[in-house]
Coordinates of C-alpha atoms in Angstrom, one line a residue:
M166 CA 0.3 -0.2 0.2
S167 CA 2.1 3.1 -1.0
Q168 CA 0.0 5.7 0.1
K169 CA -1.5 5.4 3.8
I170 CA -2.1 7.5 7.0
L171 CA -1.0 6.4 10.0
I172 CA -3.7 7.3 13.1
M173 CA -1.8 7.0 16.4
D174 CA -4.3 5.8 19.3
F175 CA -4.2 7.8 22.3
G176 CA -8.1 6.2 24.2
G177 CA -10.6 9.0 22.5
Q178 CA -13.7 7.9 21.8
Y179 CA -13.8 9.3 18.3
N180 CA -10.9 6.8 16.6
Q181 CA -12.1 4.6 15.1
L182 CA -14.5 6.9 13.1
I183 CA -10.8 9.0 12.6
A184 CA -10.3 6.3 10.5
R185 CA -13.4 6.3 8.9
R186 CA -13.6 9.4 8.1
V187 CA -10.1 9.5 6.4
R188 CA -11.3 6.0 4.2
E189 CA -14.1 8.0 3.2
C190 CA -11.5 10.1 1.4
N191 CA -10.5 7.5 -0.5
V192 CA -7.1 7.2 1.9
Y193 CA -6.2 3.6 3.5
C194 CA -5.2 4.0 7.3
E195 CA -4.8 1.8 10.2
I196 CA -4.8 2.9 14.0
K197 CA -1.7 1.4 16.2
S198 CA -0.8 2.9 19.7
Y199 CA 0.8 5.7 20.8
R200 CA 3.5 3.1 22.0
M201 CA 4.7 3.7 18.7
T202 CA 9.0 3.3 18.3
V203 CA 9.6 6.0 15.1
E204 CA 12.1 2.8 13.8
E205 CA 8.3 1.3 13.3
I206 CA 7.0 4.3 12.5
K207 CA 10.0 4.5 9.3
A208 CA 9.1 1.6 8.9
Y209 CA 5.7 2.2 7.9
D210 CA 6.4 4.9 5.7
P211 CA 3.5 6.7 6.5
M212 CA 2.8 9.6 3.9
G213 CA 0.8 11.3 7.4
I214 CA -0.4 11.3 10.8
I215 CA -4.0 11.7 12.9
F216 CA -2.4 11.6 16.4
T217 CA -6.1 10.7 18.4
G218 CA -8.7 12.6 21.0
G219 CA -7.9 11.5 24.2
P220 CA -8.8 10.9 28.4
N221 CA -6.0 12.6 29.6
S222 CA -4.1 15.2 30.2
V223 CA -0.5 16.4 28.2
Y224 CA 1.5 18.0 31.0
L225 CA 0.6 14.8 33.6
E226 CA 3.5 12.1 34.0
T227 CA 1.0 9.3 33.8
S228 CA -0.7 10.2 30.6
P229 CA 0.4 9.0 27.0
H230 CA 2.8 10.9 25.1
V231 CA 5.5 10.3 21.9
D232 CA 8.6 9.9 21.2
P233 CA 9.8 14.0 20.6
A234 CA 11.2 13.0 17.5
V235 CA 9.0 12.1 15.0
F236 CA 8.6 15.7 14.6
E237 CA 11.6 15.6 13.4
L238 CA 10.7 12.6 10.7
G239 CA 9.3 15.0 8.2
I240 CA 5.6 13.7 8.0
P241 CA 2.8 16.4 7.9
I242 CA 1.2 15.8 11.3
L243 CA -2.6 17.1 12.5
G244 CA -3.9 16.7 15.5
I245 CA -7.0 16.0 17.2
C246 CA -8.1 17.7 20.9
Y247 CA -5.7 15.4 23.0
G248 CA -3.1 15.3 19.9
C249 CA -3.6 18.9 18.4
Q250 CA -2.3 19.5 23.1
L251 CA 0.4 16.9 22.9
M252 CA 2.2 18.3 19.4
A253 CA 2.1 21.5 21.7
H254 CA 3.8 20.4 24.7
T255 CA 5.6 18.6 23.0
L256 CA 6.7 21.2 21.4
G257 CA 7.8 23.6 23.5
G258 CA 4.0 25.2 24.0
L259 CA 2.1 25.5 27.4
V260 CA -0.6 23.4 28.4
T261 CA -2.7 24.2 31.8
E262 CA -5.5 23.1 32.8
A263 CA -8.4 25.9 31.8
Q264 CA -8.6 28.1 35.5
E265 CA -11.6 30.2 33.3
D266 CA -15.2 28.0 32.8
S267 CA -14.6 30.2 29.2
A268 CA -11.3 28.2 28.5
R269 CA -13.3 25.0 28.6
E270 CA -15.2 24.0 25.6
Y271 CA -17.9 21.2 25.5
G272 CA -20.7 20.3 23.1
K273 CA -22.2 22.8 19.7
T274 CA -19.3 25.7 19.8
Q275 CA -19.6 28.4 16.9
T276 CA -16.0 28.8 15.4
F277 CA -13.8 31.4 13.2
F278 CA -11.3 30.0 10.7
D279 CA -8.3 31.6 9.0
T280 CA -9.6 30.2 5.9
T281 CA -5.9 30.7 4.2
C282 CA -4.6 27.5 6.2
K283 CA -5.0 25.1 3.9
L284 CA -7.2 22.8 6.4
F285 CA -9.2 25.9 6.1
K286 CA -9.1 25.5 2.1
G287 CA -12.8 25.9 0.3
I288 CA -14.7 26.5 3.3
P289 CA -17.3 28.9 4.7
A290 CA -14.9 30.8 7.5
E291 CA -17.0 30.6 10.5
G292 CA -19.2 27.1 11.3
I293 CA -20.1 24.7 14.3
T294 CA -17.8 23.1 15.6
W295 CA -18.1 20.2 18.2
M296 CA -15.7 20.9 21.4
S297 CA -14.6 18.5 24.4
H298 CA -11.7 20.1 25.9
G299 CA -11.1 21.2 29.6
D300 CA -7.6 22.0 29.4
Y301 CA -6.4 25.6 28.0
M302 CA -2.7 25.9 26.0
A303 CA -1.9 29.3 27.8
K304 CA 1.0 29.1 24.6
V305 CA 1.5 27.6 21.4
P306 CA 5.0 26.7 20.1
E307 CA 7.8 28.9 18.2
G308 CA 6.6 28.9 14.7
F309 CA 2.6 27.9 14.9
S310 CA 0.2 30.4 14.1
L311 CA -3.0 31.1 14.9
V312 CA -5.7 29.6 12.1
G313 CA -9.1 29.4 14.2
R314 CA -10.9 30.8 17.1
T315 CA -14.0 31.1 19.2
D316 CA -15.2 33.7 21.8
A317 CA -13.8 32.4 24.3
C318 CA -10.2 30.9 23.2
P319 CA -7.8 32.5 20.9
N320 CA -6.2 29.0 19.5
V321 CA -8.9 26.5 19.1
A322 CA -6.7 25.6 15.3
I323 CA -3.2 26.1 16.0
A324 CA -0.5 25.4 12.6
D325 CA 3.0 25.4 11.6
E326 CA 2.2 24.6 7.9
S327 CA 6.4 25.1 7.0
R328 CA 6.4 21.9 8.4
G329 CA 2.7 20.6 8.1
F330 CA 1.5 20.6 11.8
Y331 CA -1.5 21.3 12.4
G332 CA -3.7 21.1 15.4
V333 CA -7.7 21.3 16.2
Q334 CA -9.2 21.3 19.5
Y335 CA -12.1 20.2 18.9
H336 CA -13.1 16.6 16.9
P337 CA -13.7 17.5 13.0
E338 CA -14.4 13.8 12.4
V339 CA -18.4 14.0 14.2
N340 CA -21.5 14.7 12.6
H341 CA -21.9 17.8 14.7
T342 CA -18.6 19.8 13.3
Q343 CA -20.0 20.7 9.5
H344 CA -17.1 20.9 7.6
G345 CA -15.5 18.3 9.2
T346 CA -14.6 16.1 6.7
D347 CA -13.8 18.5 4.5
M348 CA -11.0 20.0 7.1
I349 CA -10.1 16.1 6.8
R350 CA -9.9 15.9 3.5
N351 CA -8.0 18.9 3.4
F352 CA -5.4 17.6 5.5
L353 CA -4.6 14.9 3.7
Y354 CA -4.9 16.0 -0.1
E355 CA -3.7 20.0 0.4
V356 CA -1.1 18.8 2.5
C357 CA -0.3 15.5 2.5
G358 CA -0.3 14.6 -1.2
A359 CA -2.8 12.0 -1.1
K360 CA -4.3 10.6 -4.7
G361 CA -7.4 9.1 -3.8
E362 CA -6.3 5.8 -5.3
W363 CA -7.5 3.2 -1.9
T364 CA -11.2 2.6 -2.8
M365 CA -13.5 -0.3 -0.5
G366 CA -12.1 -2.6 -3.6
D367 CA -9.0 -2.5 -2.8
F368 CA -10.1 -3.3 1.2
C369 CA -11.9 -6.3 0.4
A370 CA -9.2 -8.2 -1.3
K371 CA -7.1 -7.8 1.6
A372 CA -9.8 -9.2 3.3
V373 CA -10.0 -12.3 1.4
A374 CA -6.1 -12.7 1.3
N375 CA -6.1 -12.0 4.3
L376 CA -8.9 -14.9 5.0
K377 CA -7.0 -17.1 2.8
E378 CA -4.4 -17.1 4.6
T379 CA -5.3 -17.0 8.2
I380 CA -7.6 -19.7 7.7
G381 CA -5.5 -22.3 5.2
P382 CA -5.7 -24.5 1.7
E383 CA -7.7 -27.6 3.7
G384 CA -9.4 -25.7 7.2
R385 CA -13.0 -25.5 7.3
V386 CA -15.3 -22.2 8.2
L387 CA -18.9 -22.4 10.8
L388 CA -20.7 -19.6 9.8
A389 CA -23.4 -17.6 12.1
L390 CA -25.8 -16.1 9.5
S391 CA -28.3 -14.2 11.2
G392 CA -29.7 -13.2 7.4
G393 CA -28.7 -10.1 8.5
V394 CA -26.8 -7.2 6.0
D395 CA -24.0 -8.3 8.1
S396 CA -23.7 -11.8 8.6
S397 CA -24.8 -11.5 4.8
V398 CA -22.0 -9.6 3.9
L399 CA -20.0 -12.5 5.6
A400 CA -20.6 -15.3 4.2
A401 CA -19.9 -13.7 1.0
L402 CA -17.0 -12.3 2.1
L403 CA -16.2 -16.1 3.5
A404 CA -17.3 -17.4 0.8
E405 CA -14.9 -16.3 -2.1
A406 CA -11.8 -17.4 0.8
V407 CA -12.4 -20.7 1.5
G408 CA -16.3 -21.9 -1.0
N409 CA -17.5 -25.1 -0.3
R410 CA -15.6 -25.3 3.3
L411 CA -18.1 -22.9 4.8
T412 CA -21.2 -23.6 6.6
C413 CA -23.7 -21.2 7.7
V414 CA -25.4 -22.3 10.3
F415 CA -28.9 -19.4 10.8
V416 CA -30.1 -20.3 13.7
D417 CA -34.4 -19.4 14.9
H418 CA -34.6 -18.3 17.8
G419 CA -38.5 -18.1 18.1
C420 CA -37.9 -14.0 18.1
M421 CA -37.6 -13.4 14.1
R422 CA -40.2 -10.9 12.3
K423 CA -43.4 -12.1 10.9
N424 CA -42.0 -14.6 8.3
E425 CA -38.4 -13.5 8.6
G426 CA -36.8 -17.2 9.0
D427 CA -38.2 -18.5 5.5
E428 CA -37.7 -15.3 4.2
V429 CA -33.4 -16.0 5.1
E430 CA -33.6 -19.6 4.3
A431 CA -34.9 -18.4 1.1
A432 CA -32.7 -16.4 -0.2
F433 CA -29.7 -18.5 1.1
S434 CA -30.7 -21.5 -0.8
K435 CA -30.9 -19.4 -4.2
W436 CA -26.3 -19.2 -3.4
N437 CA -23.8 -22.3 -3.6
V438 CA -23.1 -22.5 0.2
N439 CA -24.0 -25.1 3.0
F440 CA -27.2 -23.6 4.6
V441 CA -28.0 -25.0 7.1
R442 CA -31.5 -23.5 9.7
V443 CA -32.3 -24.4 13.7
N444 CA -35.6 -24.5 14.5
A445 CA -34.8 -23.8 18.8
E446 CA -37.7 -20.8 19.8
E447 CA -39.4 -24.1 22.2
R448 CA -35.2 -24.7 23.2
F449 CA -34.6 -19.9 23.6
L450 CA -38.1 -18.9 25.7
S451 CA -36.8 -22.1 28.2
K452 CA -34.9 -20.0 29.1
L453 CA -35.8 -16.2 29.0
K454 CA -38.9 -17.5 30.7
G455 CA -38.9 -15.0 34.9
V456 CA -36.1 -13.5 32.5
E457 CA -37.3 -9.2 32.5
D458 CA -34.1 -7.6 32.1
P459 CA -32.7 -6.9 29.6
Q460 CA -29.0 -7.7 29.7
R461 CA -29.5 -10.3 31.4
K462 CA -31.7 -11.3 28.2
R463 CA -28.7 -11.0 26.3
Q464 CA -26.3 -13.3 28.0
I465 CA -29.1 -15.4 27.9
I466 CA -28.8 -14.8 24.0
G467 CA -26.0 -15.1 23.2
A468 CA -24.8 -18.2 25.2
E469 CA -28.0 -20.2 23.6
F470 CA -26.9 -19.3 20.3
G471 CA -23.3 -20.0 20.6
Y472 CA -24.5 -23.8 22.7
V473 CA -26.5 -24.0 19.1
F474 CA -23.2 -23.8 17.2
L475 CA -21.2 -26.3 19.1
D476 CA -24.3 -29.0 18.5
E477 CA -24.3 -27.6 14.5
A478 CA -20.4 -28.6 15.1
V479 CA -20.2 -31.6 16.5
K480 CA -22.8 -32.8 13.4
F481 CA -20.8 -31.4 10.6
G482 CA -17.3 -31.9 12.0
I483 CA -15.5 -29.9 13.0
T484 CA -12.8 -30.1 14.9
K485 CA -10.6 -27.4 17.7
S486 CA -8.8 -27.0 13.4
D487 CA -11.6 -24.9 12.5
F488 CA -13.0 -21.5 12.5
F489 CA -15.9 -20.2 13.6
A490 CA -16.6 -16.9 11.6
Q491 CA -19.0 -13.6 12.9
G492 CA -20.6 -10.5 11.6
T493 CA -19.4 -8.4 14.2
I494 CA -18.9 -5.1 13.0
Y495 CA -17.8 -1.8 14.8
P496 CA -20.4 -0.6 16.8
D497 CA -21.0 -4.2 17.9
V498 CA -17.2 -3.7 20.2
I499 CA -17.4 -0.8 21.5
E500 CA -21.5 -0.9 22.9
S501 CA -20.0 -4.1 23.7
G502 CA -17.4 -2.9 26.2
E503 CA -14.3 -2.8 24.5
G504 CA -11.2 -2.0 26.8
E505 CA -11.6 1.2 28.5
A506 CA -15.0 1.6 27.6
A507 CA -18.2 2.4 29.0
V508 CA -20.4 -1.3 28.3
I509 CA -23.8 0.4 26.6
K510 CA -25.5 -3.1 25.7
S511 CA -23.2 -6.5 25.3
H512 CA -24.2 -7.6 21.5
H513 CA -24.6 -11.7 21.9
N514 CA -22.0 -12.0 19.5
K515 CA -19.8 -11.1 22.1
L516 CA -21.3 -12.8 24.8
L517 CA -20.5 -16.5 23.5
P518 CA -19.2 -19.2 26.7
R519 CA -15.5 -19.8 26.7
E520 CA -16.0 -24.2 26.1
V521 CA -17.3 -22.4 22.8
I522 CA -14.6 -20.6 21.4
E523 CA -12.4 -23.8 23.0
Q524 CA -14.1 -25.7 20.0
F525 CA -12.4 -24.1 17.6
K526 CA -8.6 -22.8 16.5
A527 CA -9.6 -18.9 16.4
V528 CA -13.3 -16.5 15.7
L529 CA -12.9 -14.7 13.0
E530 CA -14.3 -11.2 13.0
P531 CA -13.0 -9.8 9.9
L532 CA -14.9 -6.8 9.7
D533 CA -15.3 -5.3 13.3
H534 CA -13.8 -2.7 12.7
L535 CA -15.7 -1.4 10.3
F536 CA -19.7 0.6 10.3
K537 CA -22.4 0.0 8.6
D538 CA -23.4 2.1 6.1
E539 CA -19.4 0.7 5.0
I540 CA -20.6 -2.5 5.8
R541 CA -22.4 -2.0 3.0
L542 CA -20.5 -0.5 0.9
L543 CA -18.4 -4.2 0.9
G544 CA -21.6 -6.3 -0.2
K545 CA -22.0 -4.0 -2.6
E546 CA -18.5 -4.3 -4.2
L547 CA -19.0 -8.6 -3.8
G548 CA -22.3 -8.3 -6.0
L549 CA -25.2 -9.6 -3.0
P550 CA -28.3 -8.0 -4.4
D551 CA -29.9 -4.5 -2.3
Y552 CA -32.3 -6.3 -1.3
L553 CA -29.6 -7.9 1.5
V554 CA -27.6 -5.0 1.4
Y555 CA -30.3 -2.6 2.3
R556 CA -32.3 -5.0 4.8
Q557 CA -33.1 -3.0 7.7
P558 CA -30.6 -3.8 10.8
F559 CA -32.1 -6.3 12.7
P560 CA -30.4 -7.3 16.2
G561 CA -29.0 -10.7 17.2
P562 CA -31.1 -11.7 20.1
G563 CA -34.0 -10.3 17.7
L564 CA -38.0 -9.4 19.6
A565 CA -36.6 -10.4 23.3
I566 CA -35.5 -7.1 23.9
R567 CA -38.0 -5.4 21.7
I568 CA -40.0 -6.4 24.1
L569 CA -39.6 -5.0 28.1
G570 CA -40.3 -7.4 30.2
E571 CA -40.5 -11.0 30.8
V572 CA -40.6 -12.6 27.2
T573 CA -43.6 -15.4 26.1
K574 CA -44.7 -17.0 22.2
E575 CA -48.4 -14.4 22.9
K576 CA -46.0 -11.4 23.1
L577 CA -44.2 -12.0 20.4
D578 CA -46.7 -12.8 19.0
T579 CA -48.8 -8.9 19.0
L580 CA -45.5 -7.8 19.1
R581 CA -44.7 -9.4 15.0
E582 CA -48.2 -8.5 14.1
A583 CA -47.3 -5.1 14.7
D584 CA -44.3 -4.1 13.8
W585 CA -45.3 -5.9 10.4
I586 CA -47.5 -3.1 9.9
F587 CA -45.1 0.1 10.4
R588 CA -42.4 -1.7 8.1
E589 CA -45.9 -2.7 5.6
E590 CA -47.0 1.8 5.6
I591 CA -43.3 3.3 5.7
G592 CA -42.3 0.6 3.1
K593 CA -45.2 2.5 1.2
H594 CA -44.2 5.9 1.6
E595 CA -41.3 7.4 0.2
C596 CA -40.2 8.3 4.0
R597 CA -38.8 5.5 4.4
K598 CA -35.6 6.6 2.5
D599 CA -35.3 8.7 6.0
C600 CA -35.7 5.1 7.8
S601 CA -31.7 3.8 8.4
Q602 CA -34.1 1.5 11.1
Y603 CA -37.7 0.9 11.9
F604 CA -39.2 -1.0 14.1
A605 CA -42.3 -1.4 17.1
V606 CA -41.6 -2.4 21.0
L607 CA -43.8 -4.0 23.1
T608 CA -43.9 -1.7 26.6
N609 CA -44.8 -3.3 29.9
A610 CA -47.1 -0.8 30.6
K611 CA -51.1 -0.7 30.8
S612 CA -53.6 1.6 29.8
V613 CA -57.5 1.8 29.8
G614 CA -58.7 1.9 26.7
V615 CA -63.0 2.5 24.5
M616 CA -63.1 0.1 22.2
G617 CA -66.9 -0.5 21.1
D618 CA -68.2 1.5 24.1
G619 CA -66.4 -1.0 26.0
R620 CA -63.8 -0.5 28.5
T621 CA -60.8 -1.9 27.7
Y622 CA -56.7 -1.9 29.8
E623 CA -54.7 -3.4 27.4
N624 CA -51.0 -2.7 26.2
T625 CA -49.4 1.0 25.2
L626 CA -46.5 -0.5 22.1
V627 CA -44.3 2.2 21.0
L628 CA -42.7 3.1 17.0
R629 CA -39.5 4.1 17.0
S630 CA -37.2 5.1 13.3
V631 CA -34.2 7.0 13.3
T632 CA -31.5 8.6 10.8
T633 CA -28.9 7.5 10.9
S634 CA -25.0 7.2 8.4
D635 CA -23.1 4.5 10.9
F636 CA -25.0 4.4 13.7
M637 CA -23.1 5.1 16.7
T638 CA -25.6 8.3 17.1
A639 CA -28.8 9.0 15.4
E640 CA -31.3 11.3 14.9
W641 CA -35.2 10.2 15.7
T642 CA -36.9 10.7 12.6
R643 CA -39.5 13.4 11.2
I644 CA -42.0 10.6 10.1
P645 CA -45.3 12.5 8.2
Y646 CA -47.7 12.7 10.3
E647 CA -50.0 11.2 7.7
V648 CA -48.6 7.6 7.6
L649 CA -47.5 7.5 11.6
D650 CA -52.0 8.3 11.5
R651 CA -52.5 4.8 8.9
V652 CA -49.9 2.9 11.5
S653 CA -51.4 3.5 14.7
V654 CA -55.4 2.7 12.9
R655 CA -53.8 -0.1 11.2
I656 CA -52.1 -1.5 14.8
V657 CA -55.3 -0.7 16.9
N658 CA -58.0 -2.1 15.1
E659 CA -56.4 -4.9 13.3
V660 CA -53.9 -6.6 16.5
P661 CA -55.8 -7.2 19.7
H662 CA -54.1 -6.5 22.9
I663 CA -52.6 -3.0 21.8
N664 CA -55.1 0.4 22.7
R665 CA -52.2 3.0 22.8
I666 CA -49.4 3.7 20.5
A667 CA -46.8 7.0 20.9
Y668 CA -43.7 7.3 18.6
D669 CA -40.1 7.5 20.4
I670 CA -38.7 11.4 19.8
T671 CA -35.7 11.0 21.2
S672 CA -31.8 11.4 19.1
K673 CA -28.4 8.7 19.9
P674 CA -27.5 10.3 22.1
P675 CA -28.7 10.2 25.6
A676 CA -31.3 6.7 24.3
T677 CA -29.9 4.2 21.9
V678 CA -31.5 3.1 19.1
E679 CA -33.0 0.0 20.6
W680 CA -35.0 0.5 23.6
E681 CA -34.7 -2.3 26.1

């Protein structure tokens, strides 16, 4: 790979998002630890380096630092947030704890840019940036100019253009920063001289080659196939790598949407792969009986998935010399608590029992650094049909986590019908283009209603739809009232045991996409 960017990781929460933005600009990049030595950096031979953000203060001895010789390599560097302050601190500036509230900045902030600076070429002279810093650059290093400011802070962005060093105290990689991707693109193209030759096709070719090397000429793979876009794309990737040595196991745990099991089976029967459907509704529902806590539901379902896959591996003679694969993507990893990250919700594919993992040579998760929209691009690259590539996201635990409280067959059947109506009506309307994910939630709240001149006391159903590209952040979808009205009328009339419909207008954050 002739042109590549090195992203040095200092523990920031948006590090993979930086990588995603770089790849969106058709430039290859890899994330490496800040502990990477100067000699290792030379050997990697990047055309540019990005220092990520991080939770620490650079003036503390315990904080992560880099060898100052990095700045002598003649390689352009962009420092983001902590990375900016690290650059200033290392090159002779002064970073201190902000003494006044006005020097601390968090969230959306009006920012002013010097558009003669290469980093801000072609963007408006002012706009919103996403701040997150409690420290202050009291003095910038010699040779640096102030190229960005806010009303509270005169040095929001600094630059030494003669050496190709740039620092910003906000996060250009997040959607909240206006023209943030343009700033990253300017660093790549205007400063580093990128040609934009890397594509998803390159990732695909490299991933297939890596899988071939890892699995070997005789190794077999058992894939956990849900029928969703992530595992479907991985199935295609593995089929490219190992052909008929791939076995796809689809576990119907009884918590699927209406007709979904049959649809998945019909879709994959057209593929030249070994497809196995396991009907395990009774097995899963018996394990979930009496369980109300959503995290416990996830744990039970994740573990039981593992045991089902283990049973199937035994049936097909798959041994410890073979591999287990699953379509884990990056949001699954970080929401499950990667490294020091907080656990938002444990995704089922991160809950495999140890005894299951130990029955395989290794667990393959080649998509675990990609976001949902990148998965779709990879699917198109592999030639998957649109009905698989653009399939509605569906969590592994299925409707079990869209039922608040205990999961029963009766509740599942009720939710299946209501969810079907919602999805059917959205599918008829132009607003479907804005609905990245939409579904119904059966709450454990009941309320009084009037139907047929009589009193009812039935369930409250919540409708949820979000608009997003990466599922790390999401806005609630502005579905037209007439569509919501039609959905509400149909559900109350057609689905027993529901007498009230609500629409969730909460974005992520503070909420998550799913309810649970």
